Amino acid sequence: MDWYQMIRPMVFAIDPEVDHKIVGSGLKIFNDHPKFLKKLFYTRKRDNLKVQIKDVVFDSPIGIAAGFDKKAEFYNSLAGLGAGFVEIGSVTRNPQEGNPKKRIFRLTEDQGIINRMGLNNVGIEETKRRLKNHPSKTKLGISIAPGHGLSSEEMVQEMIEDIKDIHEYADYIALNLSCPNQVGVTVLQQLDVLKPLLEGISELGIKEPVFGKFSNDIDTDELIHNLHEVDGLMDGIILSNCSTKRENLISHNQVEKGGLSGKPIFARSMYLTKTLHKEFPDMPIIYSGGIFTPEDAQLALETGATLVQVYSGFIYNGPSLIEKINRHLSEKNLIDSI
């Protein structure tokens, strides 16, 4: 048992959102000086882990999913812990407080988390200010989402304008098409909304790769059909966002509303990755959903993912997880060299 497993009961005795704020405050201290964390956690870059998508070279295929650093406060510190990329946000045009608290629940027996945060963030302008004042020392994804209370047409136009405003600070753009915790967002997955959104982004002529993040609950045939219809308008997809389903859970917190993440969505995310990779073998896939061990990450890559994100596993298994995964992948020499 490592040191984190020894102290985890004390960590988990704290309200999850308070715990996250404490951890974030600590990581924020080192955001301009991540070398301290590199030394403390013995992280290092490995040449045989490099991955390239378009013109972007990632030092490792293992990164942090959106939602962990919502407010662009400690992305460099996460890189210091070994992350080859960090996806910040989701970011909306204007600042949002999100849903009322309490809004995060651990499902410890299931190794899952339910959240109904509601896209709380500091908005585009403050996010840009933070990124300008604290330049990224890792590859940075920026997750873009629509503001609260908009029509489909308004969501599309706002997201296009947001990307126009902030893309220069990103190495890639992630479109949050599937947040279950803000009314209306999931309609962005529908073809009649998705296609105008992607066409509008394409007209911007940005160089950064654009990825669409789809729900864990989406109908597979619908997703395949829609991706064929928007062929050439996206550079890749993220599989997957949270689930609203509650199947085979034992934790009492399963009754809470919100998006379910962690181990309970691992099998479905893996199925989506395998199926979509078979249908679109040349399309980059960022895997997200229940990565808790080096072997989980290896399986995601072997199933068809190009990059792999962690979140819940990082919370359950501690800050050394990413370096453990990187070491394992490097020793197995699983990444094709670029």
Short mmCIF file of C-alpha atoms in Angstrom, two decimals:
data_model
loop_
_atom_site.label_atom_id
_atom_site.label_comp_id
_atom_site.label_asym_id
_atom_site.label_seq_id
_atom_site.Cartn_x
_atom_site.Cartn_y
_atom_site.Cartn_z
CA MET A 1 0.00 0.00 0.00
CA ASP A 2 1.45 3.37 -1.00
CA TRP A 3 1.28 6.50 1.12
CA TYR A 4 -1.82 7.86 -0.62
CA GLN A 5 -3.82 4.72 0.08
CA MET A 6 -2.89 5.09 3.75
CA ILE A 7 -4.18 8.65 4.00
CA ARG A 8 -7.12 8.31 1.60
CA PRO A 9 -9.67 7.56 4.35
CA MET A 10 -8.84 10.92 5.91
CA VAL A 11 -9.01 12.65 2.53
CA PHE A 12 -12.37 11.04 1.76
CA ALA A 13 -13.74 12.12 5.13
CA ILE A 14 -13.78 15.67 3.73
CA ASP A 15 -16.59 16.93 1.49
CA PRO A 16 -15.46 16.23 -2.10
CA GLU A 17 -15.74 19.82 -3.30
CA VAL A 18 -13.88 21.14 -0.25
CA ASP A 19 -11.24 18.45 -0.77
CA HIS A 20 -10.84 19.47 -4.41
CA LYS A 21 -10.47 23.12 -3.43
CA ILE A 22 -7.75 22.25 -0.90
CA VAL A 23 -5.86 20.15 -3.45
CA GLY A 24 -6.26 22.85 -6.08
CA SER A 25 -4.93 25.52 -3.72
CA GLY A 26 -1.84 23.40 -3.09
CA LEU A 27 -1.25 22.73 -6.78
CA LYS A 28 -1.75 26.40 -7.62
CA ILE A 29 1.31 27.30 -5.55
CA PHE A 30 3.55 25.40 -7.96
CA ASN A 31 1.87 26.35 -11.23
CA ASP A 32 4.75 28.62 -12.26
CA HIS A 33 7.36 26.26 -10.82
CA PRO A 34 6.30 22.68 -11.66
CA LYS A 35 9.89 21.41 -11.49
CA PHE A 36 9.45 21.08 -7.73
CA LEU A 37 6.67 18.55 -8.26
CA LYS A 38 8.71 16.74 -10.92
CA LYS A 39 11.45 16.19 -8.37
CA LEU A 40 9.08 15.34 -5.54
CA PHE A 41 7.20 12.71 -7.56
CA TYR A 42 10.18 11.56 -9.67
CA THR A 43 8.43 12.29 -12.96
CA ARG A 44 10.33 12.49 -16.22
CA LYS A 45 9.80 12.68 -19.95
CA ARG A 46 10.33 9.57 -22.05
CA ASP A 47 11.04 9.79 -25.75
CA ASN A 48 9.15 6.60 -26.55
CA LEU A 49 5.89 8.05 -25.22
CA LYS A 50 5.56 10.91 -27.69
CA VAL A 51 2.35 11.09 -29.70
CA GLN A 52 1.49 13.45 -32.56
CA ILE A 53 -1.93 14.65 -33.72
CA LYS A 54 -1.74 17.05 -36.66
CA ASP A 55 1.13 19.40 -35.72
CA VAL A 56 0.81 18.87 -31.96
CA VAL A 57 3.36 16.62 -30.25
CA PHE A 58 2.40 15.31 -26.80
CA ASP A 59 5.21 14.19 -24.48
CA SER A 60 2.92 11.48 -23.14
CA PRO A 61 -0.46 10.11 -24.23
CA ILE A 62 -1.68 10.37 -20.62
CA GLY A 63 -3.42 13.58 -19.59
CA ILE A 64 -6.00 15.12 -17.29
CA ALA A 65 -9.64 15.37 -18.33
CA ALA A 66 -11.69 18.55 -18.32
CA GLY A 67 -13.36 19.37 -15.02
CA PHE A 68 -10.33 18.95 -12.80
CA ASP A 69 -8.83 22.37 -13.53
CA LYS A 70 -12.02 24.18 -14.43
CA LYS A 71 -10.65 27.65 -13.75
CA ALA A 72 -7.16 27.40 -15.33
CA GLU A 73 -5.30 27.57 -12.03
CA PHE A 74 -2.85 24.65 -11.86
CA TYR A 75 -2.39 23.04 -15.28
CA ASN A 76 1.41 23.31 -15.11
CA SER A 77 1.43 21.60 -11.73
CA LEU A 78 -0.50 18.69 -13.21
CA ALA A 79 2.14 18.50 -15.92
CA GLY A 80 4.70 18.35 -13.13
CA LEU A 81 2.94 15.19 -11.95
CA GLY A 82 3.55 13.62 -15.36
CA ALA A 83 0.56 14.67 -17.48
CA GLY A 84 1.39 14.96 -21.16
CA PHE A 85 -1.54 17.32 -21.58
CA VAL A 86 -4.19 19.02 -19.47
CA GLU A 87 -7.69 19.92 -20.62
CA ILE A 88 -8.96 22.95 -18.74
CA GLY A 89 -12.57 24.08 -18.34
CA SER A 90 -15.18 23.69 -19.54
CA VAL A 91 -15.19 27.43 -20.22
CA THR A 92 -18.28 29.47 -21.09
CA ARG A 93 -18.57 32.99 -22.49
CA ASN A 94 -19.52 34.50 -19.12
CA PRO A 95 -18.59 33.37 -15.59
CA GLN A 96 -21.01 30.84 -14.09
CA GLU A 97 -21.52 29.75 -10.50
CA GLY A 98 -22.96 26.39 -11.49
CA ASN A 99 -25.59 24.44 -9.61
CA PRO A 100 -26.35 24.74 -5.89
CA LYS A 101 -24.16 22.80 -3.46
CA LYS A 102 -23.86 19.96 -2.45
CA ARG A 103 -23.00 18.79 -5.95
CA ILE A 104 -20.22 16.17 -5.83
CA PHE A 105 -20.66 12.68 -4.37
CA ARG A 106 -18.17 9.83 -4.10
CA LEU A 107 -19.35 6.29 -4.76
CA THR A 108 -16.46 4.64 -2.97
CA GLU A 109 -17.75 1.08 -3.18
CA ASP A 110 -18.14 1.50 -6.95
CA GLN A 111 -14.98 3.59 -7.48
CA GLY A 112 -17.13 6.27 -9.05
CA ILE A 113 -18.10 9.91 -8.69
CA ILE A 114 -21.38 11.71 -9.35
CA ASN A 115 -21.21 15.42 -10.01
CA ARG A 116 -23.79 18.02 -10.91
CA MET A 117 -21.47 21.02 -10.91
CA GLY A 118 -23.25 22.77 -13.77
CA LEU A 119 -20.31 24.21 -15.74
CA ASN A 120 -19.03 26.56 -13.04
CA ASN A 121 -16.08 28.56 -14.38
CA VAL A 122 -14.57 32.04 -14.55
CA GLY A 123 -15.53 32.81 -18.16
CA ILE A 124 -13.57 33.36 -21.36
CA GLU A 125 -11.91 36.70 -20.52
CA GLU A 126 -10.59 35.68 -17.10
CA THR A 127 -9.44 32.34 -18.47
CA LYS A 128 -7.53 34.14 -21.21
CA ARG A 129 -5.94 36.46 -18.64
CA ARG A 130 -4.75 33.54 -16.54
CA LEU A 131 -3.31 31.68 -19.52
CA LYS A 132 -1.52 34.82 -20.70
CA ASN A 133 -0.04 35.55 -17.27
CA HIS A 134 0.94 31.92 -16.61
CA PRO A 135 2.15 30.42 -19.90
CA SER A 136 1.54 26.72 -20.32
CA LYS A 137 4.50 24.37 -19.90
CA THR A 138 2.52 21.42 -21.25
CA LYS A 139 0.12 20.77 -24.09
CA LEU A 140 -3.14 22.46 -23.24
CA GLY A 141 -6.65 21.59 -24.31
CA ILE A 142 -9.41 24.11 -23.75
CA SER A 143 -12.91 22.70 -23.34
CA ILE A 144 -15.59 25.06 -24.64
CA ALA A 145 -19.23 24.84 -23.54
CA PRO A 146 -22.32 27.00 -24.09
CA GLY A 147 -23.66 29.34 -21.47
CA HIS A 148 -26.78 28.65 -19.46
CA GLY A 149 -30.27 29.28 -20.85
CA LEU A 150 -29.49 29.56 -24.55
CA SER A 151 -31.36 28.24 -27.55
CA SER A 152 -29.64 25.79 -29.89
CA GLU A 153 -28.80 28.56 -32.36
CA GLU A 154 -27.46 30.79 -29.58
CA MET A 155 -25.29 27.98 -28.21
CA VAL A 156 -23.76 27.39 -31.63
CA GLN A 157 -22.97 31.07 -32.24
CA GLU A 158 -21.59 31.62 -28.74
CA MET A 159 -19.27 28.61 -28.91
CA ILE A 160 -17.94 29.69 -32.32
CA GLU A 161 -17.20 33.17 -30.96
CA ASP A 162 -15.57 31.70 -27.85
CA ILE A 163 -13.25 29.57 -29.96
CA LYS A 164 -12.38 32.57 -32.10
CA ASP A 165 -11.46 34.48 -28.93
CA ILE A 166 -9.40 31.84 -27.11
CA HIS A 167 -8.00 29.30 -29.58
CA GLU A 168 -4.55 30.91 -29.72
CA TYR A 169 -3.97 29.85 -26.10
CA ALA A 170 -4.80 26.20 -26.81
CA ASP A 171 -2.95 23.28 -28.36
CA TYR A 172 -6.34 21.72 -29.07
CA ILE A 173 -9.99 22.65 -28.65
CA ALA A 174 -12.50 20.30 -27.00
CA LEU A 175 -16.20 20.87 -27.64
CA ASN A 176 -18.32 19.92 -24.66
CA LEU A 177 -21.32 18.57 -26.53
CA SER A 178 -22.66 16.36 -23.79
CA CYS A 179 -22.59 17.85 -20.28
CA PRO A 180 -25.57 16.29 -18.46
CA ASN A 181 -25.57 18.93 -15.72
CA GLN A 182 -26.73 21.98 -17.65
CA VAL A 183 -30.07 21.92 -19.45
CA GLY A 184 -29.87 21.82 -23.23
CA VAL A 185 -26.19 21.04 -23.77
CA THR A 186 -26.69 17.47 -25.00
CA VAL A 187 -28.67 18.67 -28.04
CA LEU A 188 -25.30 19.72 -29.46
CA GLN A 189 -24.76 16.03 -30.28
CA GLN A 190 -27.74 16.06 -32.64
CA LEU A 191 -26.79 16.34 -36.29
CA ASP A 192 -28.94 19.39 -37.04
CA VAL A 193 -27.08 21.31 -34.31
CA LEU A 194 -23.67 19.64 -34.52
CA LYS A 195 -23.15 20.25 -38.22
CA PRO A 196 -23.73 24.04 -38.15
CA LEU A 197 -21.45 24.27 -35.12
CA LEU A 198 -18.61 22.43 -36.83
CA GLU A 199 -19.12 24.30 -40.09
CA GLY A 200 -18.89 27.59 -38.24
CA ILE A 201 -15.69 26.52 -36.49
CA SER A 202 -14.23 25.33 -39.78
CA GLU A 203 -14.83 28.77 -41.28
CA LEU A 204 -12.60 30.27 -38.59
CA GLY A 205 -9.61 28.51 -40.18
CA ILE A 206 -7.86 27.81 -36.87
CA LYS A 207 -4.83 25.50 -36.85
CA GLU A 208 -5.57 23.82 -33.53
CA PRO A 209 -7.17 20.34 -33.68
CA VAL A 210 -10.85 20.27 -32.73
CA PHE A 211 -12.32 17.34 -30.77
CA GLY A 212 -15.97 16.71 -29.95
CA LYS A 213 -16.78 15.14 -26.57
CA PHE A 214 -19.74 12.77 -26.68
CA SER A 215 -21.89 11.25 -23.96
CA ASN A 216 -21.35 7.82 -22.48
CA ASP A 217 -25.09 7.33 -23.02
CA ILE A 218 -25.29 8.23 -26.71
CA ASP A 219 -26.75 5.67 -29.11
CA THR A 220 -23.80 4.11 -30.92
CA ASP A 221 -25.48 3.91 -34.32
CA GLU A 222 -26.56 7.55 -34.07
CA LEU A 223 -23.02 8.61 -33.22
CA ILE A 224 -21.55 6.68 -36.15
CA HIS A 225 -24.12 8.16 -38.53
CA ASN A 226 -23.52 11.71 -37.32
CA LEU A 227 -19.74 11.37 -37.59
CA HIS A 228 -20.06 10.21 -41.18
CA GLU A 229 -22.25 13.23 -41.90
CA VAL A 230 -19.68 15.68 -40.45
CA ASP A 231 -16.67 13.95 -41.96
CA GLY A 232 -13.75 16.36 -42.32
CA LEU A 233 -15.15 18.94 -39.90
CA MET A 234 -13.54 17.50 -36.73
CA ASP A 235 -10.03 16.26 -36.03
CA GLY A 236 -11.08 13.66 -33.47
CA ILE A 237 -13.47 12.71 -30.69
CA ILE A 238 -13.41 12.30 -26.92
CA LEU A 239 -15.06 9.17 -25.51
CA SER A 240 -16.72 9.71 -23.25
CA ASN A 241 -18.46 12.21 -21.01
CA CYS A 242 -20.37 11.24 -17.86
CA SER A 243 -23.42 8.98 -17.74
CA THR A 244 -26.84 9.59 -16.26
CA LYS A 245 -27.50 5.85 -16.00
CA ARG A 246 -27.25 3.95 -12.73
CA GLU A 247 -26.58 0.30 -13.48
CA ASN A 248 -25.06 -2.32 -11.16
CA LEU A 249 -24.09 0.19 -8.47
CA ILE A 250 -23.96 -0.58 -4.77
CA SER A 251 -23.09 2.77 -3.18
CA HIS A 252 -25.91 4.58 -1.40
CA ASN A 253 -24.92 7.76 -3.29
CA GLN A 254 -26.19 6.25 -6.53
CA VAL A 255 -29.51 8.01 -5.88
CA GLU A 256 -27.93 11.41 -6.46
CA LYS A 257 -28.63 13.24 -9.71
CA GLY A 258 -25.79 14.22 -12.00
CA GLY A 259 -23.12 12.75 -14.24
CA LEU A 260 -21.54 9.45 -13.22
CA SER A 261 -17.82 8.98 -13.90
CA GLY A 262 -15.11 6.54 -12.90
CA LYS A 263 -15.06 2.75 -13.00
CA PRO A 264 -18.82 2.32 -13.58
CA ILE A 265 -18.48 3.83 -17.09
CA PHE A 266 -15.22 2.06 -18.00
CA ALA A 267 -16.77 -0.81 -19.96
CA ARG A 268 -19.09 1.43 -21.97
CA SER A 269 -16.32 3.94 -22.78
CA MET A 270 -14.13 1.06 -23.88
CA TYR A 271 -16.91 -0.33 -26.07
CA LEU A 272 -17.45 3.04 -27.72
CA THR A 273 -13.72 3.39 -28.35
CA LYS A 274 -13.44 -0.07 -29.88
CA THR A 275 -16.51 0.43 -32.07
CA LEU A 276 -15.61 3.91 -33.28
CA HIS A 277 -11.99 2.97 -33.94
CA LYS A 278 -13.17 0.08 -36.10
CA GLU A 279 -15.51 2.37 -38.06
CA PHE A 280 -13.04 5.29 -38.31
CA PRO A 281 -9.55 3.74 -37.99
CA ASP A 282 -7.71 6.96 -38.89
CA MET A 283 -9.63 9.25 -36.52
CA PRO A 284 -7.83 10.18 -33.27
CA ILE A 285 -9.74 9.21 -30.14
CA ILE A 286 -9.12 10.66 -26.70
CA TYR A 287 -10.26 8.00 -24.25
CA SER A 288 -11.91 9.15 -21.01
CA GLY A 289 -13.68 7.01 -18.44
CA GLY A 290 -12.48 4.91 -15.52
CA ILE A 291 -8.69 4.76 -15.98
CA PHE A 292 -7.41 3.62 -12.58
CA THR A 293 -4.29 1.55 -13.37
CA PRO A 294 -1.47 1.35 -15.92
CA GLU A 295 -3.17 -1.73 -17.34
CA ASP A 296 -6.39 0.26 -17.87
CA ALA A 297 -4.47 2.84 -19.88
CA GLN A 298 -2.72 0.13 -21.88
CA LEU A 299 -6.06 -1.44 -22.74
CA ALA A 300 -7.50 1.90 -23.88
CA LEU A 301 -4.54 2.47 -26.21
CA GLU A 302 -4.67 -1.08 -27.55
CA THR A 303 -8.42 -0.71 -28.13
CA GLY A 304 -7.89 2.29 -30.39
CA ALA A 305 -7.31 5.42 -28.32
CA THR A 306 -4.58 7.86 -29.32
CA LEU A 307 -4.59 9.77 -26.02
CA VAL A 308 -5.98 8.80 -22.61
CA GLN A 309 -7.40 11.06 -19.91
CA VAL A 310 -7.62 10.37 -16.19
CA TYR A 311 -9.77 12.05 -13.56
CA SER A 312 -11.59 9.79 -11.10
CA GLY A 313 -8.65 7.39 -10.97
CA PHE A 314 -6.42 10.32 -10.07
CA ILE A 315 -8.69 11.04 -7.11
CA TYR A 316 -8.95 7.43 -5.98
CA ASN A 317 -5.35 6.37 -6.56
CA GLY A 318 -3.45 9.58 -5.95
CA PRO A 319 -0.98 11.95 -7.62
CA SER A 320 1.55 9.22 -8.46
CA LEU A 321 -0.86 7.51 -10.85
CA ILE A 322 0.21 9.32 -14.02
CA GLU A 323 3.92 8.60 -13.52
CA LYS A 324 3.10 4.95 -12.82
CA ILE A 325 1.17 4.76 -16.09
CA ASN A 326 3.93 6.53 -18.03
CA ARG A 327 6.58 4.20 -16.64
CA HIS A 328 4.51 1.13 -17.50
CA LEU A 329 3.81 2.26 -21.07
CA SER A 330 7.45 3.15 -21.61
CA GLU A 331 8.72 -0.19 -20.29
CA LYS A 332 6.23 -2.03 -22.49
CA ASN A 333 7.24 0.21 -25.42
CA LEU A 334 3.60 0.44 -26.44
CA ILE A 335 3.62 3.75 -28.31
CA ASP A 336 4.64 3.93 -31.95
CA SER A 337 7.52 6.37 -32.24
CA ILE A 338 7.00 9.57 -34.24
#
